[in-house]
Coordinates of C-alpha atoms in Angstrom, one line a residue:
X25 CA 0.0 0.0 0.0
X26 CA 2.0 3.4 -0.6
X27 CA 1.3 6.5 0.9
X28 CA -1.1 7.9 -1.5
X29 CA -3.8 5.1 -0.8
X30 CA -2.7 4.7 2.8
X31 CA -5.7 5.6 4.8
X32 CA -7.4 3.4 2.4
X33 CA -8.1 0.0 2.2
X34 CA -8.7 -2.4 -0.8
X35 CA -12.1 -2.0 -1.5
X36 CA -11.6 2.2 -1.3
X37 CA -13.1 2.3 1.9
X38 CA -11.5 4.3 5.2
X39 CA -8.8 2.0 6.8
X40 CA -9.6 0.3 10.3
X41 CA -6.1 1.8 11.0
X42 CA -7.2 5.4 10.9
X43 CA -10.0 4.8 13.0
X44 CA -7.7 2.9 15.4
X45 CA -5.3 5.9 15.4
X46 CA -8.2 8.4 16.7
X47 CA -9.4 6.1 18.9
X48 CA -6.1 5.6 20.8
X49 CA -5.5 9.5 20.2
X50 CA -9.0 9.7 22.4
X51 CA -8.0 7.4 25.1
X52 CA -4.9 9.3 25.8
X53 CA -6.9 12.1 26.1
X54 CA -9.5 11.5 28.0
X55 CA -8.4 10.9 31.4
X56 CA -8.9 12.2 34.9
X57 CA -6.5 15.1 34.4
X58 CA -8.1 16.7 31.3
X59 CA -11.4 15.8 32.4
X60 CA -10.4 17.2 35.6
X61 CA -10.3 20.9 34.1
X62 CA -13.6 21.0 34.3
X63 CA -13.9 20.8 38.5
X64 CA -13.4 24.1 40.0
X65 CA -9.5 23.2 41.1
X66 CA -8.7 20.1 38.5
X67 CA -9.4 17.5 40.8
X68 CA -11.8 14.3 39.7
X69 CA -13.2 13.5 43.3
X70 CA -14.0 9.6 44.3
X71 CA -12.4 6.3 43.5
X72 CA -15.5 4.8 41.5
X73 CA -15.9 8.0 39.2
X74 CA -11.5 7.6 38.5
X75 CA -11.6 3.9 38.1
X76 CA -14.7 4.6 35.3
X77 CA -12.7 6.8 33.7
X78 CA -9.5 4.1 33.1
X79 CA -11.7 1.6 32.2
X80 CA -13.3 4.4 29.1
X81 CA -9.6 4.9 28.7
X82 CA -8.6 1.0 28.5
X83 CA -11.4 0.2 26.2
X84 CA -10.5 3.0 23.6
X85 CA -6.7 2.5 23.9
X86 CA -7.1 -1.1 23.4
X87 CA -10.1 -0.8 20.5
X88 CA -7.3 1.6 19.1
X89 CA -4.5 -0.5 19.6
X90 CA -6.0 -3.5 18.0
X91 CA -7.1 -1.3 14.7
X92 CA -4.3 0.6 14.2
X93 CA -1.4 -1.7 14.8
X94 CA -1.2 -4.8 11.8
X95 CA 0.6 -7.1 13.9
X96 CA -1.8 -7.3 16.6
X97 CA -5.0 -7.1 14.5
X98 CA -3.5 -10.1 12.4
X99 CA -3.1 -12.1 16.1
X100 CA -6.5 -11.1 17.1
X101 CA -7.7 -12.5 13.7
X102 CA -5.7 -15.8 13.7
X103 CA -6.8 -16.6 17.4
X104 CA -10.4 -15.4 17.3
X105 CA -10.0 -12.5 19.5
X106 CA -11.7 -10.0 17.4
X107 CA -15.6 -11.3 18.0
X108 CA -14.8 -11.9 21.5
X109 CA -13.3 -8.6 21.9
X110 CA -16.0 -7.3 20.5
X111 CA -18.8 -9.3 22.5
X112 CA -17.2 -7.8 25.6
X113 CA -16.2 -4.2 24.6
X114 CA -18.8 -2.8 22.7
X115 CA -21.6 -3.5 24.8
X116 CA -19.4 -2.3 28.3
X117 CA -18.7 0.9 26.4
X118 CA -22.1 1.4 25.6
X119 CA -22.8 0.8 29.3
X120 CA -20.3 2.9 30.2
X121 CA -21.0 5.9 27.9
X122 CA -24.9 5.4 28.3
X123 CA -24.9 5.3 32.5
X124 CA -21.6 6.8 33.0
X125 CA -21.2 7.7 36.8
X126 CA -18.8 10.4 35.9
X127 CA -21.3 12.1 33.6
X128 CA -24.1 11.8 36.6
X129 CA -21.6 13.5 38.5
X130 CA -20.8 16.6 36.8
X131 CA -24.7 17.0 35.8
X132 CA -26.0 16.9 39.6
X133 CA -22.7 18.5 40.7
X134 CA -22.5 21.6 38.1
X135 CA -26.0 22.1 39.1
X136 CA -27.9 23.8 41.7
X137 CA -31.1 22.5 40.8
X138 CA -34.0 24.0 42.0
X139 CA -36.0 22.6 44.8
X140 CA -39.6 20.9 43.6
X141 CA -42.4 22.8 45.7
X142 CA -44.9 21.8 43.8
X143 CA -46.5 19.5 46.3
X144 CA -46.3 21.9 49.1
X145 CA -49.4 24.2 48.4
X146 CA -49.8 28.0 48.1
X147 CA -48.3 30.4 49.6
X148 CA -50.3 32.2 52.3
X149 CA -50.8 36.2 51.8
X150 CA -48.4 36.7 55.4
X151 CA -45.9 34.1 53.6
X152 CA -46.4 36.8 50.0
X153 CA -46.0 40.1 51.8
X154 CA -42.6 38.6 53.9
X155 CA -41.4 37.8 50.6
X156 CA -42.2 41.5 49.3
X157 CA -41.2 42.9 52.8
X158 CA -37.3 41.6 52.8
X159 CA -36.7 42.3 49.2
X160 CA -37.8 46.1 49.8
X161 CA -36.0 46.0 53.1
X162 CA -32.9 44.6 51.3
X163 CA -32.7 47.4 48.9
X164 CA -32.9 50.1 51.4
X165 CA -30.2 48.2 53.7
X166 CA -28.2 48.2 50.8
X167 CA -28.6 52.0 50.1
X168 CA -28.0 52.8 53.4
X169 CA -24.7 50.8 54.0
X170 CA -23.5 52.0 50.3
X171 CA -22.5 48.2 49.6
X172 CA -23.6 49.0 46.1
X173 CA -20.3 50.7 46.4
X174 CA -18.5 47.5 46.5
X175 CA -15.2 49.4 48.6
X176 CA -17.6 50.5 51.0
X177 CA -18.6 46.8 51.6
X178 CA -14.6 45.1 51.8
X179 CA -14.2 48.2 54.3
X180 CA -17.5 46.8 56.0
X181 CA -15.7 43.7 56.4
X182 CA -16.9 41.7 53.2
X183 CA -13.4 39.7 51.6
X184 CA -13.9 37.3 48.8
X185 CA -14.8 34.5 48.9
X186 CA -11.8 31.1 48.3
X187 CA -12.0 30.1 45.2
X188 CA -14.9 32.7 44.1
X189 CA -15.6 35.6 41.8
X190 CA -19.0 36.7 43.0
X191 CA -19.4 35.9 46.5
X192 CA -18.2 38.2 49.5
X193 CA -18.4 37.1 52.6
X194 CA -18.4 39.1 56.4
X195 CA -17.1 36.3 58.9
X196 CA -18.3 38.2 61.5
X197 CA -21.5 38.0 60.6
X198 CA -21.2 34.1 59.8
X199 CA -20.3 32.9 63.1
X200 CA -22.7 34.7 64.8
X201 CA -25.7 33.6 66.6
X202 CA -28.6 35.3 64.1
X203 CA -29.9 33.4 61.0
X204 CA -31.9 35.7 58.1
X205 CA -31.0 39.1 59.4
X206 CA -31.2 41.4 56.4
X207 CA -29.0 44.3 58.3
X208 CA -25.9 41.5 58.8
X209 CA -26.2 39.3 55.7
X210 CA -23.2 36.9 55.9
X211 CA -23.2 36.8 51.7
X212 CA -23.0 40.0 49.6
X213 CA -23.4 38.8 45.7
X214 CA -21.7 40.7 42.8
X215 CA -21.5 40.5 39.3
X216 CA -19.6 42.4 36.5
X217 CA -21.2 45.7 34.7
X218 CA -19.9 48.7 33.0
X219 CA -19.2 50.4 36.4
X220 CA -17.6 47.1 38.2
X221 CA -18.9 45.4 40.4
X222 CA -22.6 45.4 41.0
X223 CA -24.5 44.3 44.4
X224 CA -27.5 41.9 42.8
X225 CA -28.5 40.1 46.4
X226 CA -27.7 38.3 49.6
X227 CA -27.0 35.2 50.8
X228 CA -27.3 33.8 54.2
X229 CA -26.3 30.9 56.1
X230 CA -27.2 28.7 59.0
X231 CA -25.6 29.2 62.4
X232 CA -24.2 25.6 62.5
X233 CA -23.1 22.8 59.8
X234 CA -26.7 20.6 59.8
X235 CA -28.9 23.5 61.5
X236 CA -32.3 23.9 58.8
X237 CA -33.1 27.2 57.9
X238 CA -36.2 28.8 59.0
X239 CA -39.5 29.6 56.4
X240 CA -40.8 32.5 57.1
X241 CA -41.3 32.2 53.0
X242 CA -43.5 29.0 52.8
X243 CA -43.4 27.3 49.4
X244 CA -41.7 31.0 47.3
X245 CA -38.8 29.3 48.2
X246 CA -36.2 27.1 50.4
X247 CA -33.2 26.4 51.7
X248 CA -30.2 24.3 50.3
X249 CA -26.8 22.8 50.6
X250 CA -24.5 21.7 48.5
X251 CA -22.8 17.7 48.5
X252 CA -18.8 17.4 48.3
X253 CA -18.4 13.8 47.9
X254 CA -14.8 12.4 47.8
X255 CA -12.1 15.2 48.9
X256 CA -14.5 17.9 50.2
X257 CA -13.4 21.2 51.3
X258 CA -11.9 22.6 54.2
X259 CA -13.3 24.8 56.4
X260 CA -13.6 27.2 59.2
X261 CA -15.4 26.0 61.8
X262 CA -16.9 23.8 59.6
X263 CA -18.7 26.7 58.0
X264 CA -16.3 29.3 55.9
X265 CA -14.5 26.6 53.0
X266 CA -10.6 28.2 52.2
X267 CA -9.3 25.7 50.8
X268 CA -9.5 22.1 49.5
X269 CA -7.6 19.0 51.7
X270 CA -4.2 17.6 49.9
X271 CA -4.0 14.2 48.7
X272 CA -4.6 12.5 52.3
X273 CA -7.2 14.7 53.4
X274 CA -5.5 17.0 55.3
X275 CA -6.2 20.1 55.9
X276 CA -3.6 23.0 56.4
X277 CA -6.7 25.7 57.8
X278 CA -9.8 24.6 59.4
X279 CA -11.5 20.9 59.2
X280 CA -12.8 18.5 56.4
X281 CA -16.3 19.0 55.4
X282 CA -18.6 17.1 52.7
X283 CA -21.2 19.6 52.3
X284 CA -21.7 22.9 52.9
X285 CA -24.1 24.4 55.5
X286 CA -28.2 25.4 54.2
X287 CA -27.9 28.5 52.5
X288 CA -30.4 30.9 51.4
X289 CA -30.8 33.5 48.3
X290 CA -32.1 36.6 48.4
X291 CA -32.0 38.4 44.7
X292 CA -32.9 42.0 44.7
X293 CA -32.1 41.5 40.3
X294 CA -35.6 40.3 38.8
X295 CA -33.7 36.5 38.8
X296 CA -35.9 34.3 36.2
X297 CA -35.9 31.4 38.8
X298 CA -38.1 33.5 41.7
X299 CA -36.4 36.2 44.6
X300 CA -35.2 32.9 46.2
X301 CA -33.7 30.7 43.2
X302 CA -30.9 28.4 44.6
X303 CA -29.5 28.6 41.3
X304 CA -26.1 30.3 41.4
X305 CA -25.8 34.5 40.5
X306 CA -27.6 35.4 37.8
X307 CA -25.9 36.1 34.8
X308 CA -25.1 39.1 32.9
X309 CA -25.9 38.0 29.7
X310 CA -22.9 39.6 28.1
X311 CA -20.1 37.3 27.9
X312 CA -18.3 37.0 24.6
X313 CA -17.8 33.2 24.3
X314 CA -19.8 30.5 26.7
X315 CA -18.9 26.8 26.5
X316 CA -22.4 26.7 26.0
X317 CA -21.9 28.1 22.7
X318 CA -20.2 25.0 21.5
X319 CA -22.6 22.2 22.0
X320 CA -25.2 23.6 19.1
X321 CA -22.3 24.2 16.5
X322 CA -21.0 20.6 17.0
X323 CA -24.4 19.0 17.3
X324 CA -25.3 20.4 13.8
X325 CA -22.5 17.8 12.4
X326 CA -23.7 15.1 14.3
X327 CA -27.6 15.1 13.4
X328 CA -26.5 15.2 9.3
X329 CA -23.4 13.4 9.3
X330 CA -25.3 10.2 11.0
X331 CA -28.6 11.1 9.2
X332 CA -26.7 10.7 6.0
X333 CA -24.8 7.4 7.4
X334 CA -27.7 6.0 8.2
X335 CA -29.9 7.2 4.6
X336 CA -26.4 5.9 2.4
X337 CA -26.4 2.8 4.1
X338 CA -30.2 2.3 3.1
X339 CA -30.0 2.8 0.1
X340 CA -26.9 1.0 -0.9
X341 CA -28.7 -2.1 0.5
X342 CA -31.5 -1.7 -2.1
X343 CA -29.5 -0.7 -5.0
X344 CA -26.9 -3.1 -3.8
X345 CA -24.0 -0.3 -4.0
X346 CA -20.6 -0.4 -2.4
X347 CA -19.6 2.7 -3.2
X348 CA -22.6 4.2 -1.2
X349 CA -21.6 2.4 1.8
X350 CA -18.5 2.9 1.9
X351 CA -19.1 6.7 1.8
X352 CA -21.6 6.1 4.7
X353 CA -18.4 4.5 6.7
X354 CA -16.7 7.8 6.4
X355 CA -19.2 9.7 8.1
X356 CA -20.0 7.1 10.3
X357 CA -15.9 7.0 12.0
X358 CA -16.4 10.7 11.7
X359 CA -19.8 11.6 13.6
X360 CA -18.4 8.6 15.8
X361 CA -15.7 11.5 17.1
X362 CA -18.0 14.1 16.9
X363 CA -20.6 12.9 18.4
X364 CA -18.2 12.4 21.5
X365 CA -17.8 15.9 21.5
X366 CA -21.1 17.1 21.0
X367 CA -21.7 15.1 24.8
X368 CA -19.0 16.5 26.1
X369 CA -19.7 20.1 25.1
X370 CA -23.6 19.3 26.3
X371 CA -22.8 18.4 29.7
X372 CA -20.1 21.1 30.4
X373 CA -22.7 23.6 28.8
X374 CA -25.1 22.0 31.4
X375 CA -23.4 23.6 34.2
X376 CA -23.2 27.4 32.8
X377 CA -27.0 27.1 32.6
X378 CA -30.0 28.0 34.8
X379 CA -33.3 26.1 34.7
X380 CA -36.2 25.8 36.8
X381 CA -37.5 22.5 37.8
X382 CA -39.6 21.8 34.3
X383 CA -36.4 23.2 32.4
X384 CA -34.4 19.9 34.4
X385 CA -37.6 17.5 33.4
X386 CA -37.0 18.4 29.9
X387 CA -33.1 18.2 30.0
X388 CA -32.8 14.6 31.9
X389 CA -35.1 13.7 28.9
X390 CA -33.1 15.0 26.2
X391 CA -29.9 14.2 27.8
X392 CA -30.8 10.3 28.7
X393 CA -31.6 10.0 24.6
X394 CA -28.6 12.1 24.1
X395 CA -26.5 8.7 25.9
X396 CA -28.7 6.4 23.9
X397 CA -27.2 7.8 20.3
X398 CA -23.8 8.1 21.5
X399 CA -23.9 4.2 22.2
X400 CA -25.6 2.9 19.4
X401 CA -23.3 5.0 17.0
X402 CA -20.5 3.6 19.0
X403 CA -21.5 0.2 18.7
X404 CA -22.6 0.8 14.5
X405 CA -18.6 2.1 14.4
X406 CA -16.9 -0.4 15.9
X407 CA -18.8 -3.3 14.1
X408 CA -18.1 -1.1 10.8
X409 CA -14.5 -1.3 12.0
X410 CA -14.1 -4.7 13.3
X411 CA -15.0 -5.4 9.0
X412 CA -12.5 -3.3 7.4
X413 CA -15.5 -0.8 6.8
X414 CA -17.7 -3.1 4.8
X415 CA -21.3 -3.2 5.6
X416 CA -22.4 -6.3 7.0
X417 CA -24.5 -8.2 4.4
X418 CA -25.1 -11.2 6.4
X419 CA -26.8 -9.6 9.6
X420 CA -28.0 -6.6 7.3
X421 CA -31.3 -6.8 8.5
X422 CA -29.7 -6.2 12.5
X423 CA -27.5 -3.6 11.4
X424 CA -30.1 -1.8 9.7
X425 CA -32.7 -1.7 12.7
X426 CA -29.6 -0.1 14.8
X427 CA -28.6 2.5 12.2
X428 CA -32.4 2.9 12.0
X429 CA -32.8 3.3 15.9
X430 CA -29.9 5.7 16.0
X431 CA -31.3 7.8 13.2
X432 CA -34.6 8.2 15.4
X433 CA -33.0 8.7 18.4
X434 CA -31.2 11.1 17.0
X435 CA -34.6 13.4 15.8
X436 CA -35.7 12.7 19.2
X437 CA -33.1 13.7 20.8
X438 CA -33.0 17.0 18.5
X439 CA -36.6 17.9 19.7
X440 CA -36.3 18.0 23.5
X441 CA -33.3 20.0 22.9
X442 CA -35.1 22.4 20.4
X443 CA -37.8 22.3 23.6
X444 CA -35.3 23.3 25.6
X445 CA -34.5 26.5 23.9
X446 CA -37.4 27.7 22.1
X447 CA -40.2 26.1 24.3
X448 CA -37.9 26.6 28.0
X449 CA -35.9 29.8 26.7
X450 CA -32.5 27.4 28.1
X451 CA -29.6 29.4 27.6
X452 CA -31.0 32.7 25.6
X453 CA -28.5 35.2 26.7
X454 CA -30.7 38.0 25.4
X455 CA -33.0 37.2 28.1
X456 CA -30.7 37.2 30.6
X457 CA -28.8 41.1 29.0
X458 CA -32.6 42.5 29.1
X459 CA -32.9 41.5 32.9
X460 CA -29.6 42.6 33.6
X461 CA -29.3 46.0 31.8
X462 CA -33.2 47.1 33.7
X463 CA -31.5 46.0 37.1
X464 CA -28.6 48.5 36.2
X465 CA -31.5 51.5 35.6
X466 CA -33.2 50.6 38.2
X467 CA -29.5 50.5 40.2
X468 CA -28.7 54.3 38.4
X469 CA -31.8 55.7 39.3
X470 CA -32.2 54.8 43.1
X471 CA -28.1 56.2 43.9
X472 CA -29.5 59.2 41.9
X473 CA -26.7 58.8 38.7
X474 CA -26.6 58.7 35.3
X475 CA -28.0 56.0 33.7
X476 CA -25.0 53.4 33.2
X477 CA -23.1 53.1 29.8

């Protein structure tokens, strides 16, 4: 074969040996130190979540290994491996890309989901005017302290939070005895504008660790904490985190915690998720590029490359063309990669989003048939592969019904997600600028300023 016709192989078709080459290229990759970019200090937390991720890594390096390398797909073939290799690895990585616990973890971790209060009845009209009453009172304690003036709240004793952007926090008021005191909120939250930093709520604490906030807000709202499995944080009394424990768990400053203490929101910004959304500080809509931004370019590639895969494929079978399949191969390998991608890009967009309760319903939905069509593409790839490319006449019929199930999972999986933005308004930053920017006037007007630029 010379180097013209080398990603080739005799029947035209894209060599095995490419596909092993990405594959392996992907297992090296994807590990718990790449992957662990995406948690707040680099760190993959827990020993079941790691040992996940080497067995993905095994099963790609060794799928790749066995395609790319002649010698050792010529062993597999003379000794049978391949269809036993096959019978073991395709469905375990289907398994493990369809139910991976790594992938459960960053979508309830990267989340603050919203509490379900739909079963706890309607708020009382003392519970409605509380709500009004401390978001009014908010504002004026705000105007009165200046701590729109974010130097006159540092010399009020708020400092920045470890490891934060947003949150400022006044220890003295955390480790005191009062709980929900809007003149000594132990959270100050900021966020970015055209004149810096801009006060857009509260948030307040518990006095102790496992202490449950009080209600005075019936079903508007409620109280939450957040889950640090595996390392956990270190903190101050159990209660102010500064750090994260090293390898052993130690902790140079305070003591090891797994979860935070309940904490409770108060926006004074019209937040989209209620005055008392648990979902992290709003946004400010105007951020030039978003990880979120990704997942709809690459999905794009994935929906027509396998739609076209799957159509080829089809119809080569009726007409009885090779040529047609063998296309259908190329952009099955490729929307094999991509579609890898596309998940990846979903579920770290997942965690720069904010959703109500219904928004969640819709996502598990699209997310769970999301899984589904990355494991049946993997499984239509590798069995492509594990023949060279060719389409397999003899179990046509099976093949088909795959490519067939993957092509509808695919549409399926396209709706939810067009429900998620169109129906569920998921991730429309205009929404979010048009909140922000009338927060900002309404900022300007009560300091008595300019309207902001």
């Amino acid at each position: 074969m010379n180097t013209r016709h080398a990603c080739r192989n005799e029947r035209g078709s894209l060599s095995p040996a490419v596909l092993g080459w990405i594959l392996l290229g992907a297992g090296v990759l994807i590990n718990r130190w790449t992957l662990g970019l995406l948690a707040p200090d680099g760190h993959i937390d827990g020993e079941w979540r790691n040992a996940q991720i080497a067995g993905f890594q095994a099963l790609l390096i060794l799928a790749g290994l066995l395609l790319a390398v002649p010698a050792l797909r010529a062993w597999s073939n003379r000794n049978g491996r391949t269809r036993a290799l096959a019978a073991v690895a395709v469905p375990a990585l289907a398994t493990l890309i369809m139910y991976s616990g790594f992938g459960v973890y960053l979508y309830l971790s990267g989340h603050q989901h919203t509490i379900d209060l739909s079963r706890v009845g309607t708020a009382t009209p003392e519970q409605l005017q509380w709500a009004e009453d401390i978001r009014k009172r908010g504002w004026e304690v705000a105007l009165k302290n200046g701590w729109f003036d974010i130097e006159k709240a540092k010399r009020d004793g708020f400092e920045l939070q470890w490891s934060d952007t947003e949150h400022y926090v006044n220890r003295e008021y955390l480790f005191d005895d009062e709980v929900l005191n809007i003149e000594k909120p132990e959270f100050l939250l900021y966020l970015d504008s055209p004149r810096g930093k801009l006060l857009v709520g509260y948030m307040f604490f518990t006095r102790k660790l496992e202490d449950h906030g009080p209600t005075p807000f019936g079903p508007l709202g409620a109280w939450h904490f957040h889950p640090w499995p595996g390392r956990g944080y270190c903190a101050i009394d159990e209660m102010l985190v500064v750090s994260r424990p090293d390898e052993q768990g130690h902790c140079a400053e305070g003591v090891r915690v797994d979860r935070s203490a309940e904490m409770l929101h108060v926006y004074l910004i019209e937040h989209p998720l209620g005055t008392f959304a648990d979902a992290m500080v709003f946004s400010n809509g105007n951020a030039r590029f978003s990880i979120a931004w990704v997942h709809p370019i690459l999905v794009h590639f994935t929906i027509a490359l396998l739609l076209l895969a799957v159509v080829l494929d089809v119809i080569g079978w009726l007409a009885r063309r090779e040529f047609l399949h063998r296309v259908a191969f190329v952009n099955l390998a490729v929307v094999a990669v991509i579609t890898l991608g596309t998940m990846a890009a979903g579920m770290a967009a997942e965690m720069n989003v904010q959703m109500t309760e219904s928004d969640h319903a819709t996502l598990h939905t699209h997310k769970y048939f999301a899984f589904s069509v990355v494991a049946v593409v993997i499984v239509l790839a590798l069995w492509r592969s594990a023949l060279g490319g060719r389409f397999p006449r003899r179990a046509a019929p099976l093949y088909l019904v795959l490519a067939l199930s993957a092509a509808g999972l695919t549409v399926t999986t396209a709706y939810w997600g067009g429900e998620l933005v169109y129906r569920h308004g998921v991730s429309v930053a205009a929404i979010d600028k048009f909140a922000f920017e009338n927060y900002m006037r309404q900022v300007d007007r009560a300091l008595g300023r300019p309207p902001s630029p």
